[in-house]
PDB file of C-alpha atoms in Angstrom:
ATOM      1  CA  MET A  19      76.736 103.287 -20.763  1.00  0.00           C
ATOM      2  CA  SER A  20      75.282 106.488 -22.222  1.00  0.00           C
ATOM      3  CA  GLN A  21      77.575 109.464 -22.661  1.00  0.00           C
ATOM      4  CA  GLU A  22      76.402 113.061 -22.697  1.00  0.00           C
ATOM      5  CA  LEU A  23      77.996 115.364 -25.251  1.00  0.00           C
ATOM      6  CA  GLY A  24      78.572 119.018 -24.470  1.00  0.00           C
ATOM      7  CA  ASP A  25      78.276 121.891 -26.923  1.00  0.00           C
ATOM      8  CA  ALA A  26      81.997 121.814 -27.661  1.00  0.00           C
ATOM      9  CA  GLU A  27      81.866 118.115 -28.553  1.00  0.00           C
ATOM     10  CA  LEU A  28      78.804 118.532 -30.773  1.00  0.00           C
ATOM     11  CA  THR A  29      80.297 121.451 -32.705  1.00  0.00           C
ATOM     12  CA  ARG A  30      83.887 120.258 -33.090  1.00  0.00           C
ATOM     13  CA  PRO A  31      85.118 119.684 -36.662  1.00  0.00           C
ATOM     14  CA  GLY A  32      84.400 116.170 -37.866  1.00  0.00           C
ATOM     15  CA  ALA A  33      81.671 115.518 -35.289  1.00  0.00           C
ATOM     16  CA  PRO A  34      78.961 113.166 -36.596  1.00  0.00           C
ATOM     17  CA  PRO A  35      75.791 114.964 -37.797  1.00  0.00           C
ATOM     18  CA  THR A  36      72.808 114.785 -35.521  1.00  0.00           C
ATOM     19  CA  THR A  37      69.178 114.755 -36.582  1.00  0.00           C
ATOM     20  CA  VAL A  38      66.271 115.664 -34.354  1.00  0.00           C
ATOM     21  CA  ARG A  39      63.009 114.082 -35.463  1.00  0.00           C
ATOM     22  CA  LEU A  40      59.692 115.250 -34.057  1.00  0.00           C
ATOM     23  CA  ALA A  41      56.520 113.176 -34.334  1.00  0.00           C
ATOM     24  CA  LEU A  42      53.806 115.638 -35.336  1.00  0.00           C
ATOM     25  CA  PRO A  43      50.147 114.836 -34.628  1.00  0.00           C
ATOM     26  CA  THR A  44      47.724 114.018 -37.426  1.00  0.00           C
ATOM     27  CA  GLY A  45      45.175 116.496 -38.691  1.00  0.00           C
ATOM     28  CA  ARG A  46      42.375 114.500 -37.085  1.00  0.00           C
ATOM     29  CA  ARG A  47      44.049 114.658 -33.679  1.00  0.00           C
ATOM     30  CA  VAL A  48      44.668 118.385 -34.033  1.00  0.00           C
ATOM     31  CA  ALA A  49      41.002 118.885 -34.958  1.00  0.00           C
ATOM     32  CA  PHE A  50      39.888 116.841 -31.950  1.00  0.00           C
ATOM     33  CA  VAL A  51      42.013 118.883 -29.531  1.00  0.00           C
ATOM     34  CA  ALA A  52      40.954 122.187 -31.084  1.00  0.00           C
ATOM     35  CA  ALA A  53      37.268 121.227 -30.919  1.00  0.00           C
ATOM     36  CA  GLY A  54      37.675 120.255 -27.271  1.00  0.00           C
ATOM     37  CA  LEU A  55      39.258 123.596 -26.410  1.00  0.00           C
ATOM     38  CA  VAL A  56      36.493 125.527 -28.189  1.00  0.00           C
ATOM     39  CA  ALA A  57      33.793 123.463 -26.474  1.00  0.00           C
ATOM     40  CA  ALA A  58      35.374 124.079 -23.064  1.00  0.00           C
ATOM     41  CA  LEU A  59      35.566 127.834 -23.674  1.00  0.00           C
ATOM     42  CA  VAL A  60      31.952 127.936 -24.869  1.00  0.00           C
ATOM     43  CA  VAL A  61      30.689 126.022 -21.826  1.00  0.00           C
ATOM     44  CA  LEU A  62      32.639 128.257 -19.451  1.00  0.00           C
ATOM     45  CA  GLY A  63      31.437 131.311 -21.372  1.00  0.00           C
ATOM     46  CA  ILE A  64      27.805 130.227 -21.024  1.00  0.00           C
ATOM     47  CA  LEU A  65      28.307 129.627 -17.303  1.00  0.00           C
ATOM     48  CA  ALA A  66      29.912 133.061 -16.904  1.00  0.00           C
ATOM     49  CA  ALA A  67      27.035 134.716 -18.784  1.00  0.00           C
ATOM     50  CA  VAL A  68      24.430 132.951 -16.640  1.00  0.00           C
ATOM     51  CA  VAL A  69      26.228 133.939 -13.427  1.00  0.00           C
ATOM     52  CA  ARG A  70      26.502 137.559 -14.551  1.00  0.00           C
ATOM     53  CA  THR A  71      22.923 137.843 -15.832  1.00  0.00           C
ATOM     54  CA  ALA A  72      21.378 136.116 -12.799  1.00  0.00           C
ATOM     55  CA  GLY A  73      23.555 138.025 -10.380  1.00  0.00           C
ATOM     56  CA  TRP A  74      24.722 134.899  -8.593  1.00  0.00           C
ATOM     57  CA  VAL A  75      27.427 135.416  -6.005  1.00  0.00           C
ATOM     58  CA  PHE A  76      29.600 132.583  -4.736  1.00  0.00           C
ATOM     59  CA  PRO A  77      33.309 132.069  -4.093  1.00  0.00           C
ATOM     60  CA  GLY A  78      35.075 132.587  -7.409  1.00  0.00           C
ATOM     61  CA  SER A  79      32.035 133.958  -9.264  1.00  0.00           C
ATOM     62  CA  GLU A  80      33.682 137.300  -9.971  1.00  0.00           C
ATOM     63  CA  GLY A  81      36.810 135.596 -11.287  1.00  0.00           C
ATOM     64  CA  LEU A  82      34.758 133.235 -13.444  1.00  0.00           C
ATOM     65  CA  VAL A  83      32.997 136.131 -15.146  1.00  0.00           C
ATOM     66  CA  ALA A  84      36.196 138.137 -15.555  1.00  0.00           C
ATOM     67  CA  LEU A  85      38.122 135.226 -17.050  1.00  0.00           C
ATOM     68  CA  PHE A  86      35.558 133.576 -19.315  1.00  0.00           C
ATOM     69  CA  HIS A  87      32.747 136.001 -20.206  1.00  0.00           C
ATOM     70  CA  LEU A  88      32.609 135.980 -23.998  1.00  0.00           C
ATOM     71  CA  ASP A  89      31.683 139.662 -24.320  1.00  0.00           C
ATOM     72  CA  SER A  90      34.651 140.865 -22.265  1.00  0.00           C
ATOM     73  CA  GLU A  91      38.126 141.925 -23.361  1.00  0.00           C
ATOM     74  CA  PHE A  92      41.579 140.657 -22.417  1.00  0.00           C
ATOM     75  CA  ASN A  93      40.380 137.380 -20.899  1.00  0.00           C
ATOM     76  CA  VAL A  94      40.850 133.702 -21.738  1.00  0.00           C
ATOM     77  CA  PRO A  95      38.502 133.529 -24.809  1.00  0.00           C
ATOM     78  CA  SER A  96      39.958 136.704 -26.334  1.00  0.00           C
ATOM     79  CA  ILE A  97      43.534 135.510 -25.769  1.00  0.00           C
ATOM     80  CA  ALA A  98      42.621 132.127 -27.273  1.00  0.00           C
ATOM     81  CA  SER A  99      41.312 133.892 -30.393  1.00  0.00           C
ATOM     82  CA  VAL A 100      44.511 135.928 -30.695  1.00  0.00           C
ATOM     83  CA  LEU A 101      46.658 132.793 -30.373  1.00  0.00           C
ATOM     84  CA  GLY A 102      44.446 130.887 -32.826  1.00  0.00           C
ATOM     85  CA  LEU A 103      44.652 133.607 -35.473  1.00  0.00           C
ATOM     86  CA  THR A 104      48.412 133.847 -34.988  1.00  0.00           C
ATOM     87  CA  ALA A 105      48.773 130.068 -35.333  1.00  0.00           C
ATOM     88  CA  CYS A 106      46.719 130.121 -38.550  1.00  0.00           C
ATOM     89  CA  GLY A 107      48.920 132.921 -39.870  1.00  0.00           C
ATOM     90  CA  ALA A 108      52.071 130.946 -39.094  1.00  0.00           C
ATOM     91  CA  LEU A 109      50.691 127.830 -40.807  1.00  0.00           C
ATOM     92  CA  LEU A 110      49.683 129.855 -43.851  1.00  0.00           C
ATOM     93  CA  LEU A 111      53.208 131.257 -44.116  1.00  0.00           C
ATOM     94  CA  LEU A 112      54.655 127.761 -43.730  1.00  0.00           C
ATOM     95  CA  THR A 113      52.239 126.312 -46.289  1.00  0.00           C
ATOM     96  CA  GLY A 114      53.087 129.083 -48.738  1.00  0.00           C
ATOM     97  CA  ALA A 115      56.794 128.343 -48.310  1.00  0.00           C
ATOM     98  CA  CYS A 116      56.205 124.626 -48.946  1.00  0.00           C
ATOM     99  CA  LEU A 117      54.104 125.381 -52.040  1.00  0.00           C
ATOM    100  CA  ARG A 118      56.852 127.615 -53.384  1.00  0.00           C
ATOM    101  CA  ALA A 119      59.517 124.974 -52.706  1.00  0.00           C
ATOM    102  CA  ARG A 120      57.513 122.485 -54.786  1.00  0.00           C
ATOM    103  CA  ASP A 121      56.675 125.028 -57.530  1.00  0.00           C
ATOM    104  CA  LEU A 122      52.966 124.681 -56.825  1.00  0.00           C
ATOM    105  CA  PRO A 123      50.519 127.534 -57.523  1.00  0.00           C
ATOM    106  CA  ASP A 124      49.164 130.129 -55.094  1.00  0.00           C
ATOM    107  CA  ALA A 125      52.221 130.197 -52.821  1.00  0.00           C
ATOM    108  CA  THR A 126      52.336 133.988 -52.784  1.00  0.00           C
ATOM    109  CA  ARG A 127      48.603 134.312 -52.118  1.00  0.00           C
ATOM    110  CA  TRP A 128      48.717 132.047 -49.085  1.00  0.00           C
ATOM    111  CA  ARG A 129      51.738 133.833 -47.658  1.00  0.00           C
ATOM    112  CA  TRP A 130      50.012 137.190 -47.987  1.00  0.00           C
ATOM    113  CA  LEU A 131      46.961 135.700 -46.315  1.00  0.00           C
ATOM    114  CA  GLY A 132      49.251 134.513 -43.516  1.00  0.00           C
ATOM    115  CA  LEU A 133      50.387 138.088 -42.943  1.00  0.00           C
ATOM    116  CA  GLY A 134      46.732 139.112 -42.988  1.00  0.00           C
ATOM    117  CA  PHE A 135      45.939 136.637 -40.225  1.00  0.00           C
ATOM    118  CA  VAL A 136      48.797 138.001 -38.132  1.00  0.00           C
ATOM    119  CA  LEU A 137      47.275 141.468 -38.539  1.00  0.00           C
ATOM    120  CA  LEU A 138      43.866 140.041 -37.607  1.00  0.00           C
ATOM    121  CA  ALA A 139      45.413 138.629 -34.441  1.00  0.00           C
ATOM    122  CA  PHE A 140      46.868 142.046 -33.607  1.00  0.00           C
ATOM    123  CA  ASP A 141      43.498 143.661 -34.277  1.00  0.00           C
ATOM    124  CA  GLU A 142      41.727 141.102 -32.090  1.00  0.00           C
ATOM    125  CA  GLY A 143      44.113 141.750 -29.214  1.00  0.00           C
ATOM    126  CA  ALA A 144      44.071 145.532 -29.484  1.00  0.00           C
ATOM    127  CA  ARG A 145      40.344 145.705 -30.397  1.00  0.00           C
ATOM    128  CA  ILE A 146      41.146 148.152 -33.204  1.00  0.00           C
ATOM    129  CA  HIS A 147      38.038 147.201 -35.184  1.00  0.00           C
ATOM    130  CA  GLU A 148      35.822 148.334 -32.309  1.00  0.00           C
ATOM    131  CA  ARG A 149      37.596 151.684 -32.141  1.00  0.00           C
ATOM    132  CA  ALA A 150      36.933 152.044 -35.865  1.00  0.00           C
ATOM    133  CA  ASN A 151      33.219 152.490 -35.145  1.00  0.00           C
ATOM    134  CA  THR A 152      33.711 156.189 -34.421  1.00  0.00           C
ATOM    135  CA  VAL A 153      35.677 156.726 -37.631  1.00  0.00           C
ATOM    136  CA  VAL A 154      33.085 154.929 -39.742  1.00  0.00           C
ATOM    137  CA  ASN A 155      30.236 156.877 -38.177  1.00  0.00           C
ATOM    138  CA  GLU A 156      32.050 160.168 -38.716  1.00  0.00           C
ATOM    139  CA  LEU A 157      32.403 159.339 -42.397  1.00  0.00           C
ATOM    140  CA  GLY A 158      28.624 159.098 -42.559  1.00  0.00           C
ATOM    141  CA  ILE A 159      28.578 155.697 -44.241  1.00  0.00           C
ATOM    142  CA  SER A 160      27.060 153.722 -41.376  1.00  0.00           C
ATOM    143  CA  LEU A 161      23.506 152.498 -41.650  1.00  0.00           C
ATOM    144  CA  ALA A 162      20.910 153.438 -39.073  1.00  0.00           C
ATOM    145  CA  ALA A 163      20.316 149.761 -38.293  1.00  0.00           C
ATOM    146  CA  LEU A 164      23.982 149.116 -37.578  1.00  0.00           C
ATOM    147  CA  ARG A 165      25.348 150.090 -34.197  1.00  0.00           C
ATOM    148  CA  PHE A 166      28.764 148.599 -34.895  1.00  0.00           C
ATOM    149  CA  GLY A 167      29.828 150.471 -38.017  1.00  0.00           C
ATOM    150  CA  TRP A 168      33.061 148.506 -38.438  1.00  0.00           C
ATOM    151  CA  VAL A 169      31.102 145.588 -39.912  1.00  0.00           C
ATOM    152  CA  ILE A 170      30.752 147.674 -43.083  1.00  0.00           C
ATOM    153  CA  LEU A 171      34.537 147.726 -43.424  1.00  0.00           C
ATOM    154  CA  GLY A 172      34.633 144.001 -42.656  1.00  0.00           C
ATOM    155  CA  ALA A 173      32.049 143.198 -45.318  1.00  0.00           C
ATOM    156  CA  VAL A 174      33.888 145.315 -47.896  1.00  0.00           C
ATOM    157  CA  ALA A 175      37.177 143.548 -47.085  1.00  0.00           C
ATOM    158  CA  VAL A 176      35.565 140.111 -47.462  1.00  0.00           C
ATOM    159  CA  LEU A 177      34.020 141.043 -50.818  1.00  0.00           C
ATOM    160  CA  ALA A 178      37.342 142.449 -52.037  1.00  0.00           C
ATOM    161  CA  LEU A 179      39.299 139.326 -51.069  1.00  0.00           C
ATOM    162  CA  LEU A 180      36.737 136.840 -52.366  1.00  0.00           C
ATOM    163  CA  PRO A 181      37.659 137.001 -56.088  1.00  0.00           C
ATOM    164  CA  ILE A 182      41.372 136.874 -55.176  1.00  0.00           C
ATOM    165  CA  TYR A 183      41.279 133.816 -52.938  1.00  0.00           C
ATOM    166  CA  LEU A 184      38.315 131.822 -54.239  1.00  0.00           C
ATOM    167  CA  PRO A 185      40.350 130.374 -57.163  1.00  0.00           C
ATOM    168  CA  ALA A 186      43.116 129.372 -54.733  1.00  0.00           C
ATOM    169  CA  VAL A 187      40.613 127.694 -52.414  1.00  0.00           C
ATOM    170  CA  LEU A 188      39.073 125.812 -55.337  1.00  0.00           C
ATOM    171  CA  ARG A 189      42.505 124.383 -56.154  1.00  0.00           C
ATOM    172  CA  MET A 190      42.776 122.787 -52.701  1.00  0.00           C
ATOM    173  CA  PRO A 191      42.017 119.052 -52.265  1.00  0.00           C
ATOM    174  CA  ALA A 192      38.254 118.515 -52.375  1.00  0.00           C
ATOM    175  CA  ASP A 193      37.804 117.480 -48.735  1.00  0.00           C
ATOM    176  CA  LEU A 194      40.027 120.251 -47.379  1.00  0.00           C
ATOM    177  CA  ARG A 195      38.385 122.753 -49.711  1.00  0.00           C
ATOM    178  CA  LEU A 196      34.995 122.097 -48.118  1.00  0.00           C
ATOM    179  CA  LEU A 197      36.474 122.449 -44.628  1.00  0.00           C
ATOM    180  CA  ALA A 198      38.171 125.722 -45.566  1.00  0.00           C
ATOM    181  CA  ILE A 199      34.918 127.138 -46.948  1.00  0.00           C
ATOM    182  CA  LEU A 200      33.023 125.995 -43.845  1.00  0.00           C
ATOM    183  CA  SER A 201      35.594 127.562 -41.521  1.00  0.00           C
ATOM    184  CA  ALA A 202      35.395 130.854 -43.441  1.00  0.00           C
ATOM    185  CA  ALA A 203      31.590 130.774 -43.260  1.00  0.00           C
ATOM    186  CA  LEU A 204      31.698 130.177 -39.505  1.00  0.00           C
ATOM    187  CA  TYR A 205      34.209 132.944 -38.834  1.00  0.00           C
ATOM    188  CA  VAL A 206      32.794 135.591 -41.175  1.00  0.00           C
ATOM    189  CA  GLY A 207      29.228 134.665 -40.254  1.00  0.00           C
ATOM    190  CA  GLY A 208      30.018 135.181 -36.591  1.00  0.00           C
ATOM    191  CA  ALA A 209      32.319 138.189 -36.876  1.00  0.00           C
ATOM    192  CA  VAL A 210      30.182 140.109 -39.366  1.00  0.00           C
ATOM    193  CA  GLY A 211      26.747 138.497 -39.706  1.00  0.00           C
ATOM    194  CA  VAL A 212      25.857 137.841 -36.075  1.00  0.00           C
ATOM    195  CA  GLU A 213      27.631 141.061 -35.041  1.00  0.00           C
ATOM    196  CA  ILE A 214      24.929 142.942 -36.948  1.00  0.00           C
ATOM    197  CA  VAL A 215      22.252 141.135 -34.944  1.00  0.00           C
ATOM    198  CA  GLY A 216      24.134 141.934 -31.738  1.00  0.00           C
ATOM    199  CA  GLY A 217      24.198 145.600 -32.699  1.00  0.00           C
ATOM    200  CA  LEU A 218      20.429 145.599 -33.174  1.00  0.00           C
ATOM    201  CA  LEU A 219      19.995 144.063 -29.719  1.00  0.00           C
ATOM    202  CA  TYR A 220      22.602 146.199 -27.949  1.00  0.00           C
ATOM    203  CA  ASP A 221      20.128 148.831 -26.769  1.00  0.00           C
ATOM    204  CA  ARG A 222      18.257 146.144 -24.817  1.00  0.00           C
ATOM    205  CA  GLY A 223      21.227 146.047 -22.452  1.00  0.00           C
ATOM    206  CA  THR A 224      24.321 143.875 -22.354  1.00  0.00           C
ATOM    207  CA  ASP A 225      22.726 141.586 -19.764  1.00  0.00           C
ATOM    208  CA  ASP A 226      19.632 140.963 -21.887  1.00  0.00           C
ATOM    209  CA  PRO A 227      19.261 137.227 -22.658  1.00  0.00           C
ATOM    210  CA  LEU A 228      18.760 137.857 -26.384  1.00  0.00           C
ATOM    211  CA  TYR A 229      21.894 139.985 -26.595  1.00  0.00           C
ATOM    212  CA  GLN A 230      23.858 137.420 -24.609  1.00  0.00           C
ATOM    213  CA  GLY A 231      22.577 134.729 -26.969  1.00  0.00           C
ATOM    214  CA  ALA A 232      23.793 136.726 -29.968  1.00  0.00           C
ATOM    215  CA  VAL A 233      27.202 137.144 -28.324  1.00  0.00           C
ATOM    216  CA  LEU A 234      27.362 133.399 -27.664  1.00  0.00           C
ATOM    217  CA  VAL A 235      26.580 132.538 -31.304  1.00  0.00           C
ATOM    218  CA  GLU A 236      29.009 135.164 -32.584  1.00  0.00           C
ATOM    219  CA  GLU A 237      31.959 134.130 -30.422  1.00  0.00           C
ATOM    220  CA  THR A 238      31.277 130.427 -30.919  1.00  0.00           C
ATOM    221  CA  GLY A 239      31.260 130.908 -34.687  1.00  0.00           C
ATOM    222  CA  GLU A 240      34.513 132.848 -34.602  1.00  0.00           C
ATOM    223  CA  MET A 241      36.339 130.369 -32.352  1.00  0.00           C
ATOM    224  CA  ALA A 242      34.986 127.350 -34.234  1.00  0.00           C
ATOM    225  CA  GLY A 243      35.989 128.901 -37.560  1.00  0.00           C
ATOM    226  CA  ILE A 244      39.530 129.575 -36.345  1.00  0.00           C
ATOM    227  CA  ALA A 245      39.900 126.073 -34.886  1.00  0.00           C
ATOM    228  CA  LEU A 246      38.555 124.366 -38.012  1.00  0.00           C
ATOM    229  CA  PHE A 247      40.753 126.456 -40.302  1.00  0.00           C
ATOM    230  CA  PHE A 248      43.836 125.643 -38.237  1.00  0.00           C
ATOM    231  CA  ALA A 249      43.085 121.912 -38.379  1.00  0.00           C
ATOM    232  CA  THR A 250      42.451 122.195 -42.135  1.00  0.00           C
ATOM    233  CA  LEU A 251      45.745 123.993 -42.727  1.00  0.00           C
ATOM    234  CA  TRP A 252      47.568 121.461 -40.576  1.00  0.00           C
ATOM    235  CA  SER A 253      46.206 118.571 -42.652  1.00  0.00           C
ATOM    236  CA  TRP A 254      47.013 120.393 -45.899  1.00  0.00           C
ATOM    237  CA  TRP A 255      50.576 121.125 -44.813  1.00  0.00           C
ATOM    238  CA  ARG A 256      51.129 117.449 -43.956  1.00  0.00           C
ATOM    239  CA  ARG A 257      49.942 116.485 -47.454  1.00  0.00           C
ATOM    240  CA  ILE A 258      52.052 119.081 -49.248  1.00  0.00           C
ATOM    241  CA  ALA A 259      55.179 118.263 -47.276  1.00  0.00           C
ATOM    242  CA  PRO A 260      54.779 114.848 -45.645  1.00  0.00           C
ATOM    243  CA  ARG A 261      58.455 115.022 -44.721  1.00  0.00           C
ATOM    244  CA  THR A 262      59.666 118.482 -43.738  1.00  0.00           C
ATOM    245  CA  GLU A 263      63.256 119.254 -42.813  1.00  0.00           C
ATOM    246  CA  LEU A 264      64.279 122.442 -41.063  1.00  0.00           C
ATOM    247  CA  LEU A 265      67.797 123.486 -42.027  1.00  0.00           C
ATOM    248  CA  HIS A 266      69.975 126.160 -40.468  1.00  0.00           C
ATOM    249  CA  ALA A 267      70.763 128.844 -43.036  1.00  0.00           C
TER     250      ALA A 267
END
């Protein structure tokens, strides 16, 4: 007959040690789930854009647009991006800790990048980069072709970080290295590259099909890049520390 132990019994002197073991999913399974979530958000985002652009009205149409329109703030896609960036930041911090525990290189770089991803998540939630447009324009460094001046700051940040983190990326396992580079290309290409195209199309109106198409490509690239990077980091962490123990300090 099973016997339940209370807190007093578990913590009494001489009590037998207990170990809690969690079965963590494989990198492939994590990638599959992440891809499914991104695909679902993209499909719902397309449906919301079509409903908004066509002006269709049916029960729940207003809620559909409010919850899933990719060019809106504080809805399901934006929250998913915030959570995804935060999760990547947490995995980067964990990976950096595991690298340091094994005296492997680049531990400090990955931990700093983890903090950077946490800041990116905060920026995504608070939309600080969009509010930076006014500051950039006031400095007079925006280009006439760019409506969203913050992309200049984004491009400068990417170029500044490239020589710092490229050597660390090249030291990753070959297969994971390619996935990391692809995820960075998807995210930066969407967040900066396609954002420029969206700025050029903005004056056509936010309901213009071309502008909506640019928003779809941009947001899909960002979400896909985050999801792929998370799955890549998950697989890398499992290789670095195939058996991880969490100990109370």
